[in-house]
Short mmCIF file of C-alpha atoms and ligand atoms in Angstrom, two decimals:
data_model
loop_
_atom_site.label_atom_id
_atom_site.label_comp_id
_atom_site.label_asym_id
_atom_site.label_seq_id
_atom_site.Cartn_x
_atom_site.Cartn_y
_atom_site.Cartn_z
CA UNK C 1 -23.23 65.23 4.18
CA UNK C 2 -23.53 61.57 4.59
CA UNK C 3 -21.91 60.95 1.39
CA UNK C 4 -18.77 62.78 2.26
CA UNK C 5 -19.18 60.93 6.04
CA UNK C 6 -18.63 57.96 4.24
CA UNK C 7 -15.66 57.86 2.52
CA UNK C 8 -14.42 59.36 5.92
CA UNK C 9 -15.53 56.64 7.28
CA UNK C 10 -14.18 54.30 4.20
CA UNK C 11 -10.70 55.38 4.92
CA UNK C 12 -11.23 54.22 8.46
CA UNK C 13 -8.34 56.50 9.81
CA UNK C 14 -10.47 59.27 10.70
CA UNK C 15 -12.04 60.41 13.70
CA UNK C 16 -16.06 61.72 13.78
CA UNK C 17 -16.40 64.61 15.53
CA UNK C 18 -19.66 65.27 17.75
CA UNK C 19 -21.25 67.13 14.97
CA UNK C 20 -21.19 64.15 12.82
CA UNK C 21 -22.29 62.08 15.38
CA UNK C 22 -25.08 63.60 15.65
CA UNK C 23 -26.06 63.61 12.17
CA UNK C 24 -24.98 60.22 11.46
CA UNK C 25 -27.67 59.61 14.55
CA UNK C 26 -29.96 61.77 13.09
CA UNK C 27 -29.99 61.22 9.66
CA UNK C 28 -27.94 58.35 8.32
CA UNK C 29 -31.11 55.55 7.03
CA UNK C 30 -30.75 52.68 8.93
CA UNK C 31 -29.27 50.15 6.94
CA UNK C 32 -26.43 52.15 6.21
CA UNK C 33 -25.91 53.49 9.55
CA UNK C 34 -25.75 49.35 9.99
CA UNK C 35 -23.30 49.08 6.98
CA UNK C 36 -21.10 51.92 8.39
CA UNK C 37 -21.06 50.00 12.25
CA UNK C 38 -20.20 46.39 10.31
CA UNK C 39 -17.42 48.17 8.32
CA UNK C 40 -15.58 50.14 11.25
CA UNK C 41 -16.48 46.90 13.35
CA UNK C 42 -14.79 44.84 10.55
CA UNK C 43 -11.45 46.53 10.69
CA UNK C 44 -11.17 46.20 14.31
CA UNK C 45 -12.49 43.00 14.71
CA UNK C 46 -13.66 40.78 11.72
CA UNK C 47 -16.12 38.48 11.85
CA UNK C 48 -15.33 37.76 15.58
CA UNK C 49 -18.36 37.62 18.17
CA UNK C 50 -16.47 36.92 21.31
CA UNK C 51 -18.26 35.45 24.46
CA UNK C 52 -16.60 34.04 27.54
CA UNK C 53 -17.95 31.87 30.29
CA UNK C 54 -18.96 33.87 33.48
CA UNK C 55 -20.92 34.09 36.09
CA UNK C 56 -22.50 37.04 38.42
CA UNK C 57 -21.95 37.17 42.21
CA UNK C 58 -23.80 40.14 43.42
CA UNK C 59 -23.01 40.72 47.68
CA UNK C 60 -25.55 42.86 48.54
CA UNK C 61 -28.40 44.81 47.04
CA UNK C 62 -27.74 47.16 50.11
CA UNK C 63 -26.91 50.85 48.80
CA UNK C 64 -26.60 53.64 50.23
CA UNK C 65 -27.19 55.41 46.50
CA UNK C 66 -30.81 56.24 45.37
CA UNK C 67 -30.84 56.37 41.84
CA UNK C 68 -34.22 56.59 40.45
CA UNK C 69 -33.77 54.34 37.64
CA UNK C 70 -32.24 51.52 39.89
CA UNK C 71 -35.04 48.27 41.06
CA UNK C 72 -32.41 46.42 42.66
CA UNK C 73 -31.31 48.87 45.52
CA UNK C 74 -32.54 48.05 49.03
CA UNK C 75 -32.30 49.54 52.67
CA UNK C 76 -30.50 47.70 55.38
CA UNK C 77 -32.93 45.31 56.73
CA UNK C 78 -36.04 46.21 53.88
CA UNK C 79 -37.65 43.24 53.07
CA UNK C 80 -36.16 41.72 49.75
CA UNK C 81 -32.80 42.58 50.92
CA UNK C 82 -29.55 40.79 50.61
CA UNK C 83 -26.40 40.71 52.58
CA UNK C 84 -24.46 37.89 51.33
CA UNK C 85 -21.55 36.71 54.02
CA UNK C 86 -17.65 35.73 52.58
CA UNK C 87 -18.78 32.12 53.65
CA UNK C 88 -22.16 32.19 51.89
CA UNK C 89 -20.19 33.63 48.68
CA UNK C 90 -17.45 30.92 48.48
CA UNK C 91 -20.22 28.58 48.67
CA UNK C 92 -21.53 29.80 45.80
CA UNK C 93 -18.05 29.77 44.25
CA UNK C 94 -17.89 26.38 45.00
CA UNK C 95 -21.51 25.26 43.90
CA UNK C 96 -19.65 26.19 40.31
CA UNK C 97 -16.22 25.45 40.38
CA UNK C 98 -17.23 22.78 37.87
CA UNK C 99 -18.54 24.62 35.10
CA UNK C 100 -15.32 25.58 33.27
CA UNK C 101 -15.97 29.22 34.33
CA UNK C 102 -12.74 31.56 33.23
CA UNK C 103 -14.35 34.86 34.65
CA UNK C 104 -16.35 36.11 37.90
CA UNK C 105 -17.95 39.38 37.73
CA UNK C 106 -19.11 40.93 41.21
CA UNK C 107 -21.10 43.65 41.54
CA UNK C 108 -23.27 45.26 44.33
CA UNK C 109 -24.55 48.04 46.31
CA UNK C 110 -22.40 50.82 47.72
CA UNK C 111 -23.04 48.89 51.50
CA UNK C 112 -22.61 51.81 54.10
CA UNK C 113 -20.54 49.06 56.23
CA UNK C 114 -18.08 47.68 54.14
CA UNK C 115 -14.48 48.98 53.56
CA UNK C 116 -11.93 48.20 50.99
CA UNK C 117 -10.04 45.96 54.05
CA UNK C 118 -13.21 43.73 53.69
CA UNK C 119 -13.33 43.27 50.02
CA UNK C 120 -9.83 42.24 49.48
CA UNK C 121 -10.93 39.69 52.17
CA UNK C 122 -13.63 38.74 49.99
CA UNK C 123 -11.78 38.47 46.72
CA UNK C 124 -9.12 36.27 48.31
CA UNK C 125 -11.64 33.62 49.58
CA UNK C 126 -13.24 33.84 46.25
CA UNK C 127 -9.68 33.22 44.08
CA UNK C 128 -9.46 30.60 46.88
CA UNK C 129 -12.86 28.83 45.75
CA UNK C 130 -12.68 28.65 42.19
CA UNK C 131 -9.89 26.73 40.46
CA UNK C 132 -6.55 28.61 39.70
CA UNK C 133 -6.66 31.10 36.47
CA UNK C 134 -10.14 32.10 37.00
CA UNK C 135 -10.11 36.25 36.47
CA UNK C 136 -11.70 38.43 38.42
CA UNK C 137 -13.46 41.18 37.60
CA UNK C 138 -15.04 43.50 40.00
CA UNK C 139 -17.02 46.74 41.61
CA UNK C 140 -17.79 49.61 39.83
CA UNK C 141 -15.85 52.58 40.10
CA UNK C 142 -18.83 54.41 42.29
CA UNK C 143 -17.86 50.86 44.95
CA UNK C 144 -14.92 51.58 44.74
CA UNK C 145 -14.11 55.57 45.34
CA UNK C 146 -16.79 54.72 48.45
CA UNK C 147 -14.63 51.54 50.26
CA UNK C 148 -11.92 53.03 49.39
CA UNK C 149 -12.49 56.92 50.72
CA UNK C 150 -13.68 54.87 53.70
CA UNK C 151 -10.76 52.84 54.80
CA UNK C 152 -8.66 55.95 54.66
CA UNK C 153 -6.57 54.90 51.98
CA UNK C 154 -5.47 56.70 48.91
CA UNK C 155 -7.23 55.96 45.51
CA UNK C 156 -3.76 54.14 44.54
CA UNK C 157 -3.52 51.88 47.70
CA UNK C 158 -7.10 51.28 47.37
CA UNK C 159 -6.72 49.43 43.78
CA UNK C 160 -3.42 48.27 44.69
CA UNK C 161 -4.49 46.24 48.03
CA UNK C 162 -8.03 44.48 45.77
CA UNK C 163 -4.84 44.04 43.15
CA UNK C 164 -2.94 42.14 45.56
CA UNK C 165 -6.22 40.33 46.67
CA UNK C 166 -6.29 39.08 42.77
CA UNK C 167 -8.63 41.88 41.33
CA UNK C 168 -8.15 41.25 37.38
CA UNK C 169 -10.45 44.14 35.87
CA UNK C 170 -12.81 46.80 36.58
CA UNK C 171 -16.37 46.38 35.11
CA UNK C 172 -17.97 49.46 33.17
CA UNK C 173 -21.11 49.80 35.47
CA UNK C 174 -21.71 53.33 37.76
CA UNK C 175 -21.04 55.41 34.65
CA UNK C 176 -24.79 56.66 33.68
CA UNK C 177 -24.80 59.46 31.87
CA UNK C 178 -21.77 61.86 32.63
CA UNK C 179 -23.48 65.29 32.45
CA UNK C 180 -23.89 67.16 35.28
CA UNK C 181 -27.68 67.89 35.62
CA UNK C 182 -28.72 64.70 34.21
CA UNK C 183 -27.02 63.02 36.96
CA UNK C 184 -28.28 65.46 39.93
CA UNK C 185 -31.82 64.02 38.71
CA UNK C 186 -31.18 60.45 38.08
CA UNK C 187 -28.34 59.46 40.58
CA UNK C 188 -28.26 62.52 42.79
CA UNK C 189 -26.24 60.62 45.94
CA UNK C 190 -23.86 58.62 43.31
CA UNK C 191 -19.92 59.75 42.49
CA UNK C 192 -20.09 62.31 39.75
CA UNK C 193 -18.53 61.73 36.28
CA UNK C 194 -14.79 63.26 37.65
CA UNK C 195 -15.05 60.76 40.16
CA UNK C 196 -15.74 57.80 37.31
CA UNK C 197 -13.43 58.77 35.25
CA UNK C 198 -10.45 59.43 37.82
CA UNK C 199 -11.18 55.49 39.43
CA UNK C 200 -10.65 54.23 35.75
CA UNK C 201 -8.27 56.69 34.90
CA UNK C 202 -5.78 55.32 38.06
CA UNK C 203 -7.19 51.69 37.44
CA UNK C 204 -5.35 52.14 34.00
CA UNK C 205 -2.47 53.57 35.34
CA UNK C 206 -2.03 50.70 37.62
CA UNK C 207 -2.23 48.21 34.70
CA UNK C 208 -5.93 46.97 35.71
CA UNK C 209 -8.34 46.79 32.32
CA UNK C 210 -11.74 48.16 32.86
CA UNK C 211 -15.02 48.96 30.66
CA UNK C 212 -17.38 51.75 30.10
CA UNK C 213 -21.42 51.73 30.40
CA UNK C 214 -23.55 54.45 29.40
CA UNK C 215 -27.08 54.12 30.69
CA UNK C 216 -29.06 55.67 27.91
CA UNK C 217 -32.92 56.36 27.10
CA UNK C 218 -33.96 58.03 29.88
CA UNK C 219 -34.23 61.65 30.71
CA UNK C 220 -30.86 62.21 28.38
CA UNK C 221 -30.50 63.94 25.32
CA UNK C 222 -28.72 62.84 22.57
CA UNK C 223 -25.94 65.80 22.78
CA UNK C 224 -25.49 64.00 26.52
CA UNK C 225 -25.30 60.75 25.24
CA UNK C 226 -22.27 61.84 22.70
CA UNK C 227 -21.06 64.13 25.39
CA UNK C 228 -21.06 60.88 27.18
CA UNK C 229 -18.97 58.61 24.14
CA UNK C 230 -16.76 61.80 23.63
CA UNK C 231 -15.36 61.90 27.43
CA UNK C 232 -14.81 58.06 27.43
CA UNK C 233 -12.75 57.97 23.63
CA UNK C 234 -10.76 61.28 25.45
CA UNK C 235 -9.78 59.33 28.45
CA UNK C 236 -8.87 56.39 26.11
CA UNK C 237 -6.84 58.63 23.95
CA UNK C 238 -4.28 59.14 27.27
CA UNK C 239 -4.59 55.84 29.01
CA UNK C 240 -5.72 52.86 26.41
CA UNK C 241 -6.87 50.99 29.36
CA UNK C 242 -10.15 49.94 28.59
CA UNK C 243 -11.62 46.80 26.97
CA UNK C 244 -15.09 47.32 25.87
CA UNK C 245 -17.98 49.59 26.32
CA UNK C 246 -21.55 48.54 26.60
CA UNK C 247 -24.77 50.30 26.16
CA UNK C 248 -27.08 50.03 28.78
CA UNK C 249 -30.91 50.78 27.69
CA UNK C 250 -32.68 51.94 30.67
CA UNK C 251 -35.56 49.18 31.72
CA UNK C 252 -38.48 50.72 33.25
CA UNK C 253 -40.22 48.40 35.42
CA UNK C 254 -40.31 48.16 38.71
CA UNK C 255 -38.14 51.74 39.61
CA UNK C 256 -38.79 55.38 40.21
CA UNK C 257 -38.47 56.13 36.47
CA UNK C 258 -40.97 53.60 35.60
CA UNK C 259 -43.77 55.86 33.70
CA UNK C 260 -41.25 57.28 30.71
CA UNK C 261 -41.18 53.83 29.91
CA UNK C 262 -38.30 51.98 27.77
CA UNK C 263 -37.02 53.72 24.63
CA UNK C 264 -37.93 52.31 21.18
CA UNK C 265 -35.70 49.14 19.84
CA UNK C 266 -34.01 51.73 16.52
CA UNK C 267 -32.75 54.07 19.31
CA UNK C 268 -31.23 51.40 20.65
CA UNK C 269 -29.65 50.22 17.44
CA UNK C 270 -28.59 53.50 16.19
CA UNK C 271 -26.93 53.88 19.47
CA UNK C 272 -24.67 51.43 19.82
CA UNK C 273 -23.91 51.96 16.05
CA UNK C 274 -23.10 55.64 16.58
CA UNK C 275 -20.85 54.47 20.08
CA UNK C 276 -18.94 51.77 17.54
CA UNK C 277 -18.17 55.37 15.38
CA UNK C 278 -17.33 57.14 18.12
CA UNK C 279 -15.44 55.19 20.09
CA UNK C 280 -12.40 54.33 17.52
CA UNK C 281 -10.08 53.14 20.85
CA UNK C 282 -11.85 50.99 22.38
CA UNK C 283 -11.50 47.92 20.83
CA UNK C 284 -15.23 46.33 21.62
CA UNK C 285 -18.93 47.32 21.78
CA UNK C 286 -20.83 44.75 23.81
CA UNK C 287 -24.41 43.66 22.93
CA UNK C 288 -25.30 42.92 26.87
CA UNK C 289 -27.91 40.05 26.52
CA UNK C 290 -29.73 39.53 29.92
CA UNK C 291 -30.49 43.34 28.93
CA UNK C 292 -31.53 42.93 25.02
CA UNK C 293 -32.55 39.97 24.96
CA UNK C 294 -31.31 37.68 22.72
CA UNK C 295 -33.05 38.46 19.49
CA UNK C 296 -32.06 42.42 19.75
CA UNK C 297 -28.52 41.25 20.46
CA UNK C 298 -28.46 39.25 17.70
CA UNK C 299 -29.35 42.00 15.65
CA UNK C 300 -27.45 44.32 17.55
CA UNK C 301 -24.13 42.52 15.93
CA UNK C 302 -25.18 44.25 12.53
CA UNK C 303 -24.94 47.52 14.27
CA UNK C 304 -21.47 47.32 15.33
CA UNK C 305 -20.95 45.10 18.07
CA UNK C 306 -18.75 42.60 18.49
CA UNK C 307 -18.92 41.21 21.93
CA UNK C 308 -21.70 39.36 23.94
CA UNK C 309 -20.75 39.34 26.98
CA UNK C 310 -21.08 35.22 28.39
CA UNK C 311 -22.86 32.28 29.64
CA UNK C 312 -24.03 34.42 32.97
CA UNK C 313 -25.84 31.06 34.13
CA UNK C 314 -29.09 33.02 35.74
CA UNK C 315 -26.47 34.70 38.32
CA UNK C 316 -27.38 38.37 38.29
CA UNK C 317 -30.57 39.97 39.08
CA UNK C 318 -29.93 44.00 38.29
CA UNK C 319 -32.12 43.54 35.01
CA UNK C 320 -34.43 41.28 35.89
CA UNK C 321 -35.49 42.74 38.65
CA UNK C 322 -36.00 46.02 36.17
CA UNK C 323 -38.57 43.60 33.76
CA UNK C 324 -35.66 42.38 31.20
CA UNK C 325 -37.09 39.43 28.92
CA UNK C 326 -34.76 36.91 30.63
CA UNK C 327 -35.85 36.41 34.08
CA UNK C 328 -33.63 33.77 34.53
CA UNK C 329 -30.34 34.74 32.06
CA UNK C 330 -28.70 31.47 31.37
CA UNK C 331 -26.89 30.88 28.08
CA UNK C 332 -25.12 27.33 27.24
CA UNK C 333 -22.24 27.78 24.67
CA UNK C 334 -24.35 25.52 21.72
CA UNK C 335 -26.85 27.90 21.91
CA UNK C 336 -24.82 31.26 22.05
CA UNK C 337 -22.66 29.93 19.21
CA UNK C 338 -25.95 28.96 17.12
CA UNK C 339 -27.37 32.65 17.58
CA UNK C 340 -23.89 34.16 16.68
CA UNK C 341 -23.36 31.98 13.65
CA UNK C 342 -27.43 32.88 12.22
CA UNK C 343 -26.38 36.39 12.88
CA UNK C 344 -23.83 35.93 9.89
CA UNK C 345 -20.76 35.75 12.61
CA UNK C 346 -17.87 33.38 14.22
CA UNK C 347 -18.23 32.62 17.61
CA UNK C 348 -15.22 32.87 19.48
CA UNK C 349 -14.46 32.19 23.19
CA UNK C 350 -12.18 34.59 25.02
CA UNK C 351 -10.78 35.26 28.76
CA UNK C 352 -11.50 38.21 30.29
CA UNK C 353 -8.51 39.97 28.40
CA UNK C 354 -10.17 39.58 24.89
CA UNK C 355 -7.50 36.30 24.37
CA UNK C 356 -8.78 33.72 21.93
CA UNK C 357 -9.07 30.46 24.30
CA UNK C 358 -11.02 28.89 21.33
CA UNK C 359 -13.00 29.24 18.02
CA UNK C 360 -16.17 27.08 17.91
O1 V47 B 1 -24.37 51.02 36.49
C1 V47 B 1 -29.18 49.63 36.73
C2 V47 B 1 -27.32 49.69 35.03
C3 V47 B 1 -25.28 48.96 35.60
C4 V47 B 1 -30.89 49.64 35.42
O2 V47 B 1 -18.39 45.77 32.44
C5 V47 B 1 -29.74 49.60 34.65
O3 V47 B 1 -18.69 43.90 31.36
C6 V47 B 1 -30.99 49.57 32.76
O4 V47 B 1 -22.41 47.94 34.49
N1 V47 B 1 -32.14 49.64 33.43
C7 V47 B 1 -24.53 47.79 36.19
N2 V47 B 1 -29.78 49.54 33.32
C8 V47 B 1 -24.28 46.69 35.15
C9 V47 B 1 -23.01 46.92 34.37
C10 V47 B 1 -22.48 45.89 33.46
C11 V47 B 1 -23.32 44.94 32.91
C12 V47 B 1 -22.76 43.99 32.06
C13 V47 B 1 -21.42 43.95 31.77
C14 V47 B 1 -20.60 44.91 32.33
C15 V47 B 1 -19.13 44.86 32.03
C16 V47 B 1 -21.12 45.89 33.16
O5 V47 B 1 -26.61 48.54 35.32
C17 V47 B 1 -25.46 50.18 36.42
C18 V47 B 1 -26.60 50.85 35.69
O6 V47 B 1 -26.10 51.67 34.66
N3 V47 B 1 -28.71 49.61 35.50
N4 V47 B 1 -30.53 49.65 36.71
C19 V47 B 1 -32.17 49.69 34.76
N5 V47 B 1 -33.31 49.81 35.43
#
């Protein structure tokens, strides 16, 4: 079985089905479940590793959600809240409109208060802040089906008013796991997967890139997690609109989920070599650092991904609040090139659109 899955996979033309997924998961040794990732990663994208140079700017840990996996989330007024106002975020714009930054990504709570009106307001003061060609990319799809739903607008409007704003892309976060009872347990108050997929879906159709996360090694399966990869490469097949996808392995400190504890580092590798296999539209698997760490996502690039995500400069706090290694995620681009080059790779700087700005 393996044998014949890899000429299949040899010829490169041919898509796995879910069967095959799961024995290529199941089965496959390691190191050529790793050769199978680096040759499917090969023909879509080389040697490249691309990074870019971002930073985080998360508005609120206010949420009306209460997903159990989640350390971030706060009630209005808890203590260790945070309510950040337009003002107080340009200012932070500003404190790093220096660094040669070509992407913000913001992402918060679902805040009960705030309406799609208010975060085109937002974006605009931000574009404002930071110098001219800076991309934006922001709000999950869960944000934005609620500010959206709550301004009255439709789902088109909605996207086409943050557009105007200067919304560039749609991160991948809110996703989880897609199934059905999975999600009643871990996200119960969150958007379900039609709602996910339908904000991407018209995100595409209005010409706005976005990603895909799956938040994996939990209280999934693995038939949910290819469940998961199958109804992501399906939407892909119709719209072609997004960028990357990234793995997210659960982290258990410091959450609701805590005591199942954090999934073994193979899983993880076999995972994101199985999503490279899976997924043969989408162009990039990102290895999400502040979440790996960097040694895993150095290895992580012999398991099929290509993409590293960027400098972050210690601006979110979603995984280290959850007890990630990097409590402080901060990457300068000598370093990040150094780890991609002893990985066996060639760094290569991009804007948020996967364009080459330069090779290092
Ligand atoms: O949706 C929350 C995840 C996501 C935990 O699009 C957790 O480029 C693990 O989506 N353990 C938000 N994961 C982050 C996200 C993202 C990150 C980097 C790049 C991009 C991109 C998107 O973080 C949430 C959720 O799945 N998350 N808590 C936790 N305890």
């Amino acid at each position: 079985m393996i044998a014949t899955l890899a000429e299949k996979i040899k010829r490169g033309n041919e898509r796995l089905s879910a069967e095959e997924l799961t024995t290529l998961y199941l089965h496959c040794p390691i190191p050529q479940l790793s050769a199978f990732a680096t040759l499917r990663r090969e023909q879509l994208n080389g040697k490249n590793v691309f990074f870019n140079r971002n930073f985080h700017i998360e508005p609120t840990n206010i949420c009306m959600n209460d997903c159990v996996f989640c350390s971030y989330r706060r009630h209005e007024g808890e203590a260790g809240s945070w309510d950040y106002s337009i003002d107080d975020i340009t200012a932070q714009c500003r404190a790093r409109a220096g660094e040669g930054i070509t992407e913000v990504h913001i992402v918060g709570g679902v805040h009960p208060h705030r309406d799609v009106h208010y975060y085109a307001r937002l974006l605009q003061a931000v574009k404002q802040a930071l110098p001219a060609g800076v991309h934006i990319k922001a709000f999950t799809a869960i944000e934005l089906d609620y500010m959206i739903t709550k301004a009255g607008v439709s789902l088109s409007e909605g996207l086409a008013l943050l557009q105007q704003a200067g919304l560039d892309a749609i991160p991948g976060g809110g996703a989880e796991i897609f199934d059905a009872t999975v999600r009643r347990r871990l996200c119960p108050k969150k958007g379900d997967a039609g709602v996910w997929l339908r904000v991407h879906e018209a995100a595409h159709e209005a010409s706005i890139r976005t990603n895909a996360t799956m938040l994996f090694g939990h209280i999934e399966t693995l038939a949910h997690r290819i469940d998961h990869l199958l109804q992501l490469r399906e939407l892909q097949d119709r719209t072609h609109g997004f960028d990357a996808f990234i793995p997210l392995k659960y982290k258990a400190a410091n959450n609701a989920l805590g005591d199942i504890g954090e999934t073994p580092v193979l899983d993880v590798l076999r995972t994101i070599a199985v999503s490279r296999l899976a997924l043969d539209n989408i162009p990039h698997i990102k290895a999400y650092w502040p979440m790996l760490g960097k040694d895993v996502m150095q290895i992580a690039l012999l398991f099929g991904a290509d993409d590293i995500d960027g400098t972050i400069n210690d601006s979110t706090k979603i995984y280290s609040m959850a007890g990630a290694g990097e409590q402080h995620p901060t990457l300068g681009v000598d370093e990040l090139c150094r780890l991609v080059r002893a990985a066996g790779f060639s760094p290569a700087e991009r804007n948020t659109f996967y364009e080459i700005r330069k090779r290092y």
